[in-house]
Short mmCIF file of C-alpha atoms in Angstrom, two decimals:
data_model
loop_
_atom_site.label_atom_id
_atom_site.label_comp_id
_atom_site.label_asym_id
_atom_site.label_seq_id
_atom_site.Cartn_x
_atom_site.Cartn_y
_atom_site.Cartn_z
CA MET A 1 35.26 -24.52 -11.72
CA ALA A 2 34.87 -28.19 -11.27
CA VAL A 3 32.20 -30.07 -10.42
CA ASP A 4 34.60 -32.29 -8.26
CA ALA A 5 35.43 -29.23 -6.77
CA LEU A 6 32.07 -27.34 -6.68
CA ARG A 7 30.68 -30.54 -5.17
CA ALA A 8 33.28 -30.46 -2.07
CA ARG A 9 32.53 -27.34 -0.78
CA TYR A 10 28.33 -27.33 -0.85
CA ASP A 11 29.54 -29.97 0.96
CA ALA A 12 31.45 -27.89 3.36
CA ALA A 13 29.12 -25.72 3.47
CA GLY A 14 26.93 -27.93 4.61
CA GLN A 15 24.57 -27.35 1.37
CA GLY A 16 25.79 -31.60 -0.22
CA HIS A 17 22.04 -32.29 -0.61
CA LEU A 18 21.54 -29.69 -3.96
CA PHE A 19 23.96 -32.45 -5.38
CA THR A 20 21.08 -35.37 -4.08
CA PHE A 21 19.11 -35.86 -7.73
CA TRP A 22 22.84 -35.46 -10.13
CA PRO A 23 23.16 -38.24 -11.38
CA GLN A 24 20.26 -38.32 -13.12
CA LEU A 25 20.08 -35.40 -14.24
CA SER A 26 21.30 -34.94 -18.18
CA GLU A 27 24.06 -33.44 -19.43
CA SER A 28 21.71 -29.99 -20.59
CA ASP A 29 20.40 -29.39 -16.86
CA ARG A 30 23.50 -30.55 -14.91
CA THR A 31 24.94 -27.47 -16.56
CA THR A 32 22.41 -25.24 -15.48
CA LEU A 33 21.95 -26.24 -12.07
CA ALA A 34 26.49 -25.78 -11.92
CA ALA A 35 26.16 -22.50 -13.77
CA GLN A 36 23.22 -21.30 -11.04
CA LEU A 37 25.47 -23.15 -8.64
CA GLU A 38 28.66 -21.75 -9.07
CA ALA A 39 26.93 -18.19 -9.51
CA LEU A 40 25.80 -18.98 -5.76
CA ASP A 41 28.21 -17.84 -2.85
CA ILE A 42 26.76 -20.38 -0.44
CA GLU A 43 29.04 -19.18 2.04
CA ARG A 44 27.12 -15.92 1.92
CA ILE A 45 24.08 -16.95 1.94
CA ASN A 46 25.02 -19.02 5.17
CA ARG A 47 25.80 -15.89 7.01
CA ILE A 48 23.09 -14.43 6.98
CA TYR A 49 20.20 -17.11 7.31
CA SER A 50 22.27 -17.02 10.79
CA LYS A 51 22.43 -12.98 11.31
CA ALA A 52 18.84 -13.38 10.15
CA ILE A 53 18.42 -15.55 13.32
CA SER A 54 20.03 -14.30 14.95
CA ALA A 55 18.41 -10.90 14.63
CA GLU A 56 14.74 -12.14 14.68
CA GLN A 57 15.53 -14.23 17.69
CA SER A 58 17.65 -10.50 19.82
CA ALA A 59 14.00 -8.55 18.90
CA GLY A 60 11.27 -8.36 20.45
CA ALA A 61 10.16 -6.96 24.49
CA ALA A 62 14.43 -6.46 25.58
CA GLU A 63 14.03 -3.39 22.06
CA ALA A 64 11.15 -1.91 22.29
CA GLY A 65 12.48 0.34 25.35
CA SER A 66 15.72 1.19 23.06
CA ILE A 67 12.23 3.00 20.44
CA GLU A 68 12.47 6.61 20.54
CA PRO A 69 10.74 9.30 18.61
CA PRO A 70 13.09 11.76 16.85
CA PRO A 71 14.64 14.36 18.75
CA GLN A 72 12.36 17.29 18.96
CA GLY A 73 13.46 19.61 15.38
CA ALA A 74 15.19 16.58 14.41
CA SER A 75 12.57 16.97 11.26
CA ASP A 76 11.21 19.21 9.04
CA LYS A 77 7.83 20.11 7.47
CA VAL A 78 6.96 21.28 4.43
CA THR A 79 3.66 23.48 5.60
CA PRO A 80 1.77 26.22 3.52
CA ARG A 81 3.84 29.48 2.26
CA LEU A 82 6.62 28.71 4.30
CA GLU A 83 9.41 30.01 3.11
CA LYS A 84 12.22 27.83 3.69
CA GLU A 85 10.32 26.27 0.73
CA ALA A 86 11.26 28.50 -1.42
CA GLU A 87 14.91 28.55 -0.67
CA TRP A 88 14.63 24.23 -0.83
CA ARG A 89 13.45 24.48 -4.17
CA ALA A 90 16.19 27.48 -5.74
CA THR A 91 18.39 25.50 -4.46
CA GLY A 92 17.33 21.76 -5.84
CA LEU A 93 16.68 23.32 -8.51
CA ALA A 94 19.75 24.92 -9.42
CA ALA A 95 20.84 21.17 -8.36
CA VAL A 96 18.74 19.57 -11.26
CA ALA A 97 20.17 22.47 -14.33
CA ARG A 98 23.88 21.52 -13.63
CA GLY A 99 23.56 17.31 -14.17
CA GLU A 100 24.18 16.97 -10.71
CA VAL A 101 20.42 15.02 -9.87
CA GLY A 102 19.08 11.51 -11.26
CA VAL A 103 16.15 8.97 -9.88
CA LEU A 104 15.94 5.53 -8.39
CA LEU A 105 13.13 4.33 -9.23
CA MET A 106 12.57 0.31 -7.40
CA ALA A 107 9.43 -1.35 -9.85
CA GLY A 108 10.30 -4.96 -9.33
CA GLY A 109 6.60 -5.17 -8.82
CA GLN A 110 3.61 -7.31 -10.87
CA GLY A 111 0.34 -5.82 -10.90
CA THR A 112 -0.93 -9.65 -9.87
CA ARG A 113 -3.17 -7.96 -6.81
CA LEU A 114 -4.65 -5.77 -9.06
CA GLY A 115 -5.45 -8.16 -11.56
CA SER A 116 -2.65 -8.07 -14.02
CA SER A 117 0.38 -10.17 -14.61
CA ALA A 118 2.34 -6.30 -16.25
CA PRO A 119 4.86 -5.06 -14.34
CA LYS A 120 2.83 -2.62 -12.03
CA GLY A 121 3.56 0.02 -13.85
CA CYS A 122 2.26 -0.49 -16.75
CA TYR A 123 -0.90 0.21 -14.65
CA ASP A 124 -3.84 2.36 -15.82
CA ILE A 125 -5.96 3.24 -12.36
CA GLY A 126 -8.03 4.68 -14.32
CA LEU A 127 -7.11 8.17 -14.98
CA PRO A 128 -8.94 9.66 -18.06
CA SER A 129 -6.54 10.13 -20.91
CA HIS A 130 -5.08 6.31 -19.27
CA LYS A 131 -1.89 6.73 -18.92
CA SER A 132 0.30 4.65 -16.24
CA LEU A 133 1.83 5.49 -13.96
CA PHE A 134 5.66 5.10 -16.07
CA GLN A 135 4.04 7.80 -18.27
CA TYR A 136 2.83 9.53 -15.58
CA GLN A 137 6.82 9.47 -13.89
CA ALA A 138 8.18 9.77 -16.90
CA GLU A 139 6.59 13.05 -17.61
CA ARG A 140 6.86 14.62 -14.53
CA ILE A 141 11.38 14.20 -14.50
CA ALA A 142 10.26 15.83 -18.53
CA ARG A 143 8.22 18.37 -17.23
CA LEU A 144 11.29 19.06 -14.12
CA GLN A 145 13.60 19.21 -16.60
CA GLN A 146 11.35 21.98 -18.86
CA VAL A 147 10.91 24.30 -15.77
CA ALA A 148 14.81 23.95 -14.82
CA GLN A 149 15.97 24.60 -18.18
CA GLU A 150 13.95 27.65 -17.87
CA GLU A 151 13.76 29.49 -14.62
CA ILE A 152 17.88 28.89 -14.41
CA GLY A 153 18.31 29.65 -18.39
CA LYS A 154 19.71 26.55 -19.43
CA PRO A 155 19.63 25.50 -23.17
CA VAL A 156 17.54 24.39 -25.16
CA GLY A 157 17.21 20.15 -23.99
CA SER A 158 20.31 21.01 -22.27
CA VAL A 159 18.86 19.70 -18.20
CA VAL A 160 18.72 15.80 -18.08
CA VAL A 161 17.53 13.77 -15.19
CA PRO A 162 18.94 10.24 -15.83
CA TRP A 163 16.10 7.24 -14.51
CA TYR A 164 17.82 4.00 -13.05
CA ILE A 165 14.52 1.65 -13.54
CA MET A 166 15.19 -1.01 -11.28
CA THR A 167 13.28 -4.08 -12.80
CA SER A 168 13.40 -7.26 -11.33
CA GLY A 169 14.13 -11.15 -13.17
CA PRO A 170 10.20 -11.12 -14.57
CA THR A 171 9.26 -7.77 -14.98
CA ARG A 172 12.47 -6.61 -16.65
CA ARG A 173 11.33 -7.37 -19.41
CA ASP A 174 7.94 -6.91 -19.74
CA THR A 175 8.82 -3.02 -18.57
CA GLU A 176 12.10 -2.52 -20.92
CA GLN A 177 9.87 -3.27 -24.21
CA PHE A 178 6.80 -1.18 -22.49
CA PHE A 179 8.67 1.95 -22.32
CA LYS A 180 9.97 0.84 -26.45
CA THR A 181 6.62 0.45 -26.98
CA ASN A 182 6.01 4.20 -25.82
CA GLY A 183 9.17 5.35 -26.94
CA TYR A 184 10.06 5.98 -23.84
CA PHE A 185 7.17 8.21 -23.16
CA GLY A 186 8.96 11.20 -24.23
CA LEU A 187 11.98 10.98 -22.81
CA LYS A 188 15.79 9.59 -23.99
CA PRO A 189 16.59 5.92 -24.13
CA GLU A 190 20.08 6.86 -23.05
CA ASN A 191 19.41 8.25 -20.29
CA VAL A 192 16.52 5.57 -18.55
CA ILE A 193 18.38 2.81 -17.57
CA PHE A 194 17.41 -0.35 -16.50
CA PHE A 195 19.05 -2.65 -14.13
CA GLU A 196 17.55 -5.32 -12.32
CA GLN A 197 17.82 -6.68 -7.63
CA GLY A 198 18.77 -9.68 -7.16
CA THR A 199 17.31 -12.81 -5.95
CA LEU A 200 18.79 -14.52 -2.84
CA PRO A 201 18.20 -18.89 -2.58
CA CYS A 202 14.83 -20.34 -0.40
CA LEU A 203 15.35 -22.49 2.63
CA THR A 204 14.07 -24.35 4.78
CA LEU A 205 13.21 -22.55 7.70
CA ASP A 206 16.63 -24.14 9.44
CA GLY A 207 18.27 -22.84 6.76
CA LYS A 208 19.23 -25.86 3.80
CA VAL A 209 18.83 -24.08 0.43
CA LEU A 210 15.42 -25.47 -1.07
CA LEU A 211 15.34 -27.28 -4.92
CA GLU A 212 12.52 -25.86 -6.60
CA THR A 213 12.86 -29.16 -8.97
CA LYS A 214 15.73 -31.33 -9.95
CA SER A 215 17.78 -29.40 -11.41
CA ARG A 216 17.16 -25.43 -10.33
CA VAL A 217 17.58 -23.78 -6.88
CA ALA A 218 14.54 -21.80 -5.88
CA VAL A 219 15.52 -18.38 -5.52
CA ALA A 220 13.60 -15.06 -4.74
CA PRO A 221 14.36 -11.36 -5.28
CA ASP A 222 16.16 -9.74 -2.31
CA GLY A 223 13.61 -7.17 -0.91
CA ASN A 224 13.73 -3.78 -2.16
CA GLY A 225 17.39 -3.10 -0.07
CA GLY A 226 18.56 -4.91 -2.20
CA LEU A 227 18.19 -2.30 -4.26
CA TYR A 228 22.48 -1.10 -2.87
CA ALA A 229 23.83 -4.08 -3.81
CA ALA A 230 22.23 -3.56 -7.81
CA LEU A 231 23.73 -0.51 -7.51
CA ARG A 232 27.98 -3.20 -8.38
CA THR A 233 25.65 -4.82 -10.77
CA PRO A 234 26.51 -5.14 -14.62
CA LEU A 235 24.16 -3.22 -16.80
CA SER A 236 25.21 -5.80 -18.72
CA PRO A 237 26.85 -9.65 -19.89
CA ALA A 238 28.42 -7.30 -21.92
CA ASP A 239 30.66 -5.33 -20.26
CA LYS A 240 31.47 -6.22 -16.08
CA THR A 241 32.44 -2.45 -16.23
CA ARG A 242 29.52 -0.54 -15.88
CA THR A 243 26.70 0.14 -13.59
CA VAL A 244 24.38 2.10 -11.72
CA LEU A 245 26.90 3.48 -9.38
CA SER A 246 29.70 3.97 -12.53
CA ASP A 247 27.26 5.59 -14.73
CA LEU A 248 26.13 7.83 -11.83
CA GLU A 249 29.83 8.66 -11.53
CA SER A 250 30.76 9.31 -15.20
CA ARG A 251 27.57 11.93 -14.96
CA LYS A 252 28.73 13.18 -12.49
CA VAL A 253 25.53 13.24 -10.49
CA LEU A 254 25.61 14.01 -6.91
CA TYR A 255 22.70 13.11 -5.85
CA VAL A 256 19.81 11.08 -5.78
CA HIS A 257 15.88 10.86 -5.17
CA ALA A 258 14.02 7.13 -5.32
CA TYR A 259 10.85 5.86 -4.62
CA CYS A 260 8.75 3.23 -5.60
CA VAL A 261 6.73 3.13 -8.43
CA ASP A 262 3.05 2.26 -7.13
CA ASN A 263 2.71 6.34 -5.71
CA CYS A 264 1.22 8.45 -7.81
CA LEU A 265 1.51 11.56 -6.48
CA VAL A 266 5.37 10.80 -5.74
CA ARG A 267 6.83 14.60 -7.10
CA VAL A 268 10.08 12.31 -8.99
CA ALA A 269 12.88 13.82 -8.21
CA ASP A 270 11.20 16.74 -6.44
CA PRO A 271 14.00 20.19 -6.46
CA VAL A 272 12.35 20.60 -2.75
CA PHE A 273 13.90 17.21 -0.50
CA VAL A 274 16.61 17.07 -2.90
CA GLY A 275 17.72 21.17 -1.88
CA TYR A 276 16.30 20.00 2.02
CA GLY A 277 18.80 17.18 1.58
CA ILE A 278 21.60 19.21 0.03
CA SER A 279 21.20 21.44 2.80
CA LYS A 280 21.03 19.64 5.80
CA GLN A 281 23.98 18.27 4.17
CA ALA A 282 22.13 15.04 4.57
CA ASP A 283 24.14 12.14 3.68
CA CYS A 284 20.46 10.30 3.51
CA ALA A 285 16.27 11.31 4.16
CA ALA A 286 13.78 10.58 4.60
CA LYS A 287 10.30 11.94 3.15
CA VAL A 288 7.93 10.76 5.91
CA VAL A 289 4.17 11.82 6.60
CA PRO A 290 2.30 12.56 9.62
CA LYS A 291 0.23 9.27 10.03
CA ALA A 292 -3.41 9.21 10.24
CA HIS A 293 -4.53 7.89 13.35
CA PRO A 294 -2.02 6.19 16.63
CA THR A 295 -3.15 2.91 15.71
CA GLU A 296 -2.41 2.47 12.18
CA SER A 297 -0.31 0.23 10.71
CA VAL A 298 3.41 1.85 9.07
CA GLY A 299 6.20 1.92 10.10
CA VAL A 300 7.45 5.10 11.70
CA VAL A 301 11.18 6.69 11.45
CA ALA A 302 11.48 6.40 15.51
CA LEU A 303 15.30 5.93 17.19
CA ARG A 304 16.65 2.42 17.47
CA GLY A 305 19.07 2.73 19.84
CA GLY A 306 19.69 5.99 19.68
CA LYS A 307 20.42 5.71 15.49
CA TYR A 308 17.87 6.51 13.14
CA ASN A 309 15.99 3.29 12.07
CA VAL A 310 12.34 2.50 10.76
CA VAL A 311 9.98 0.70 13.24
CA GLU A 312 7.11 -1.44 12.18
CA TYR A 313 4.25 -0.70 13.85
CA SER A 314 3.76 -4.29 15.39
CA GLU A 315 6.74 -3.30 17.01
CA ILE A 316 5.75 -0.02 18.80
CA SER A 317 3.45 -0.43 22.57
CA THR A 318 0.42 1.14 22.33
CA ALA A 319 1.36 3.49 25.00
CA GLN A 320 4.02 4.51 22.25
CA ALA A 321 1.26 4.82 20.36
CA GLU A 322 -0.39 6.93 21.75
CA ALA A 323 1.90 9.19 23.15
CA ARG A 324 1.88 12.98 21.93
CA ASP A 325 3.36 15.81 22.52
CA ALA A 326 2.54 17.81 25.32
CA THR A 327 3.28 20.93 23.34
CA THR A 328 2.28 20.70 19.89
CA GLY A 329 -0.53 18.10 20.39
CA GLU A 330 1.44 15.85 17.63
CA LEU A 331 2.07 11.67 18.11
CA LEU A 332 5.66 11.35 19.23
CA PHE A 333 5.20 8.72 17.14
CA ARG A 334 3.78 10.34 13.51
CA ALA A 335 6.80 10.04 11.42
CA GLY A 336 5.00 7.28 8.91
CA ASN A 337 7.06 5.76 6.22
CA ILE A 338 6.51 6.50 2.68
CA ALA A 339 10.08 4.54 1.18
CA ASN A 340 10.73 7.59 -0.19
CA HIS A 341 14.37 9.43 0.00
CA PHE A 342 17.83 11.61 -0.91
CA TYR A 343 20.91 10.28 -0.72
CA THR A 344 24.41 11.41 -1.67
CA THR A 345 26.04 8.73 -4.92
CA ALA A 346 28.77 9.00 -2.23
CA PHE A 347 26.69 7.39 0.56
CA LEU A 348 25.51 5.02 -2.03
CA ARG A 349 28.80 4.40 -3.38
CA GLY A 350 29.99 3.56 0.82
CA VAL A 351 27.03 0.98 1.83
CA ALA A 352 29.10 -2.47 -0.09
CA ALA A 353 31.79 -1.04 3.47
CA PHE A 354 28.90 -1.78 5.60
CA GLU A 355 25.65 -3.74 3.49
CA ASP A 356 27.61 -7.21 5.51
CA ASP A 357 26.77 -5.99 8.96
CA LEU A 358 23.76 -5.52 7.72
CA ALA A 359 20.03 -8.79 8.95
CA PHE A 360 19.03 -9.61 6.25
CA HIS A 361 14.52 -9.97 7.32
CA ILE A 362 13.06 -13.13 7.81
CA ALA A 363 9.05 -14.06 5.91
CA ARG A 364 8.03 -17.26 6.85
CA LYS A 365 6.45 -19.01 2.98
CA LYS A 366 4.28 -21.47 1.80
CA ILE A 367 7.27 -22.03 -1.64
CA PRO A 368 6.58 -24.98 -3.76
CA HIS A 369 9.38 -27.64 -3.62
CA VAL A 370 10.81 -30.90 -5.11
CA SER A 371 11.33 -33.81 -2.32
CA LEU A 372 14.91 -34.99 -2.30
CA SER A 373 13.62 -38.52 -1.19
CA ASP A 374 11.94 -39.37 -4.39
CA GLY A 375 12.16 -36.11 -6.61
CA ALA A 376 8.48 -35.24 -6.48
CA SER A 377 7.07 -31.97 -6.90
CA ILE A 378 4.94 -30.26 -3.73
CA LYS A 379 2.51 -27.42 -2.80
CA PRO A 380 2.60 -27.10 0.91
CA THR A 381 -0.86 -26.09 2.35
CA LYS A 382 1.15 -24.24 4.70
CA PRO A 383 4.63 -22.27 5.26
CA ASN A 384 8.11 -24.61 5.22
CA GLY A 385 10.27 -22.00 4.40
CA MET A 386 11.67 -19.00 4.19
CA LYS A 387 12.52 -15.57 1.99
CA LEU A 388 15.05 -13.13 3.08
CA GLU A 389 14.89 -9.64 1.61
CA LEU A 390 16.43 -6.08 3.21
CA PHE A 391 14.33 -3.12 3.18
CA VAL A 392 15.78 -0.21 2.15
CA PHE A 393 15.46 1.40 4.86
CA ASP A 394 17.85 -0.88 6.80
CA VAL A 395 20.59 1.49 5.80
CA PHE A 396 19.49 3.86 8.09
CA PRO A 397 21.47 3.61 10.94
CA HIS A 398 24.51 4.15 8.31
CA THR A 399 24.29 7.52 8.02
CA ALA A 400 26.23 9.30 9.88
CA ARG A 401 23.72 12.72 8.74
CA PHE A 402 20.26 11.99 8.72
CA ALA A 403 17.21 14.52 7.81
CA VAL A 404 13.62 13.53 7.57
CA LEU A 405 11.02 15.70 5.74
CA GLU A 406 7.34 15.73 6.56
CA ILE A 407 4.76 16.38 4.59
CA ALA A 408 1.33 16.75 3.11
CA ARG A 409 0.17 13.19 2.54
CA ALA A 410 -2.34 14.88 0.22
CA ASP A 411 -0.16 16.08 -2.40
CA GLU A 412 2.64 13.34 -2.46
CA PHE A 413 1.48 10.07 -1.38
CA SER A 414 -1.67 7.83 -2.36
CA PRO A 415 -0.02 4.04 -2.68
CA LEU A 416 -1.26 0.90 -5.03
CA LYS A 417 -1.11 -2.19 -3.07
CA ASN A 418 -5.64 -3.08 -2.92
CA ALA A 419 -6.64 -4.85 -5.13
CA PRO A 420 -9.97 -2.76 -7.11
CA GLY A 421 -12.86 -2.04 -5.22
CA THR A 422 -11.03 -2.32 -1.68
CA GLY A 423 -11.70 1.27 -0.47
CA ALA A 424 -8.39 1.34 0.00
CA ASP A 425 -5.33 2.11 -1.79
CA ASP A 426 -6.92 1.26 -4.55
CA PRO A 427 -7.07 2.25 -7.94
CA GLU A 428 -10.18 4.03 -7.47
CA THR A 429 -8.35 5.64 -4.14
CA SER A 430 -4.76 6.34 -6.25
CA ARG A 431 -6.72 8.32 -9.75
CA ARG A 432 -9.07 10.33 -7.12
CA ASP A 433 -6.32 11.31 -4.84
CA LEU A 434 -4.60 13.32 -8.50
CA LEU A 435 -7.37 14.30 -9.71
CA ALA A 436 -8.80 16.54 -6.59
CA GLN A 437 -4.81 17.44 -6.12
CA HIS A 438 -4.80 18.42 -9.80
CA ARG A 439 -8.07 20.35 -8.74
CA ARG A 440 -6.52 22.06 -6.08
CA PHE A 441 -4.42 22.97 -8.24
CA LEU A 442 -6.56 24.78 -10.10
CA GLU A 443 -7.77 27.18 -7.20
CA GLU A 444 -5.39 27.57 -5.70
CA ALA A 445 -4.07 29.79 -9.37
CA GLY A 446 -7.13 30.84 -9.08
CA ALA A 447 -9.56 29.68 -11.10
CA THR A 448 -13.21 28.61 -9.95
CA VAL A 449 -13.48 23.97 -10.94
CA ARG A 450 -17.23 23.51 -10.23
CA GLU A 451 -18.82 20.29 -8.22
CA GLY A 452 -18.03 17.16 -9.35
CA VAL A 453 -16.14 18.52 -12.55
CA GLU A 454 -13.32 16.32 -12.41
CA ILE A 455 -10.05 18.08 -14.86
CA GLU A 456 -6.61 16.08 -15.14
CA LEU A 457 -3.82 17.79 -16.01
CA SER A 458 -0.95 16.61 -17.59
CA PRO A 459 2.96 16.56 -15.62
CA LEU A 460 2.86 18.42 -18.97
CA VAL A 461 1.43 21.23 -17.85
CA SER A 462 1.79 21.38 -14.67
CA TYR A 463 4.51 19.15 -12.22
CA ALA A 464 3.37 20.66 -9.23
CA GLY A 465 1.11 23.08 -9.59
CA GLU A 466 3.29 26.75 -11.51
CA GLY A 467 2.95 27.36 -15.03
CA LEU A 468 -0.90 27.94 -14.66
CA THR A 469 -1.15 32.09 -14.73
CA LEU A 470 -3.45 31.87 -17.37
CA VAL A 471 -7.02 29.77 -16.08
CA LYS A 472 -6.60 32.68 -13.08
CA GLY A 473 -10.46 33.97 -12.93
CA LYS A 474 -11.40 31.25 -15.26
CA THR A 475 -14.50 28.97 -14.11
CA PHE A 476 -14.11 25.10 -15.54
CA THR A 477 -17.95 23.39 -16.05
CA ARG A 478 -16.65 20.75 -17.87
CA SER A 479 -14.94 17.55 -17.30
CA GLY A 480 -11.45 16.34 -19.66
CA VAL A 481 -7.53 16.22 -19.18
CA ALA A 482 -6.02 18.82 -20.55
CA SER A 483 -1.80 18.22 -22.57
CA ALA A 484 -1.28 21.33 -22.81
CA VAL A 485 -2.19 24.80 -20.63
CA GLU A 486 -4.22 26.55 -23.93
CA GLU A 487 -5.78 22.85 -24.01
CA LEU A 488 -7.38 24.03 -20.51
CA ASP A 489 -9.65 27.22 -22.07
CA VAL A 490 -11.89 24.88 -24.37
CA LEU A 491 -13.62 23.31 -20.75
CA THR A 492 -14.27 27.18 -18.97
CA ALA A 493 -17.14 28.40 -19.16
#
């Protein structure tokens, strides 16, 4: 697009200030800025801003009354010796064996709060094996492929669960290099597909796009809800036709499991959850954990205006948070959201049809920028602008068939959010919870584990406690790591 036409377009959108320093720029800087402005859909940015402001103003007390817990019987629980769990697992495992299941990993975050500049998935939570989060999840996929192959009776190496890893601009290169350096942790490279979440310009509090430098617009990731648009974005500039959605279609993947990288206990492509979603004929389903206590700072899956949504803890009154079921005594608002979802690929394809109806959320931040009056760099000391983002659960109200599956927190949820030594949701609690799970796997298989003994089971040994019949009756007296069942013998009395 010619510069004059580009400038006219931005003037018409009320964003002509982005050309303030144009006369001062070198040719290379002009090329850089023009390319960035051409790529932006500035009219969409204005619409997103207006809708976000309107949604924020309409929220609050007026909406609080429309918030209700899910209706009785609308969700299911995975409990010990639950008969339906075996049915769901069999259904899900059969789908895995047929190649109908794929995985979407949201892994755009850096480990900054953990004291690391690397992508969060590269982080070592301090396990005896020193495996990263990425490695653990890769090995769970490998083990699940093997379990489906053996239990369903498929040829060796024939079961594939493709893994789609969403990075961000700052983490893309390091993430890909980490996988290459580590041989994709035993998975085939063609089945590990990297893609990038989008960005949106940072805005002033009155909706004007901020310049980071005289020749570059300030941008920020568009939130984990940017996942949906990213699925339609070309995987490579060299091939505009191949996207995550087209790749899912070419592989005939019908069901997708999506989750966040920071949960060390996540059951990747969990056949129980997949089978549950299939059996419920759900477009979308959410795994949840029961709230630890009424005031726990976690969003809950609930109804807003009669439609499923995730309601933030700050939006629920104290009376609502403390309300309990008269029969069971359980909290009515108990379904803690853990960003762990099931989708049909048909639903993911259909998100584009209603995406413009989704209201972005506003995060007011201190955003470095240049002064339009003199070009000086400014590092504000208080919030001066906003970042706009979608949340992955913003699509829930648009599902025709939604399902909720409650699981035990100790079995499947231990997030890594905080710096070492914090005492909650930090590397130490992640390590503790994972090793405690491995102890339970062994004990449930009939073994005894002496007090103080820590045994780490590679995901290649067991995905969810299966395959451990050889340990029945044995007593473990020494700590260690087992990468194969046979290696457990050296840790026994």
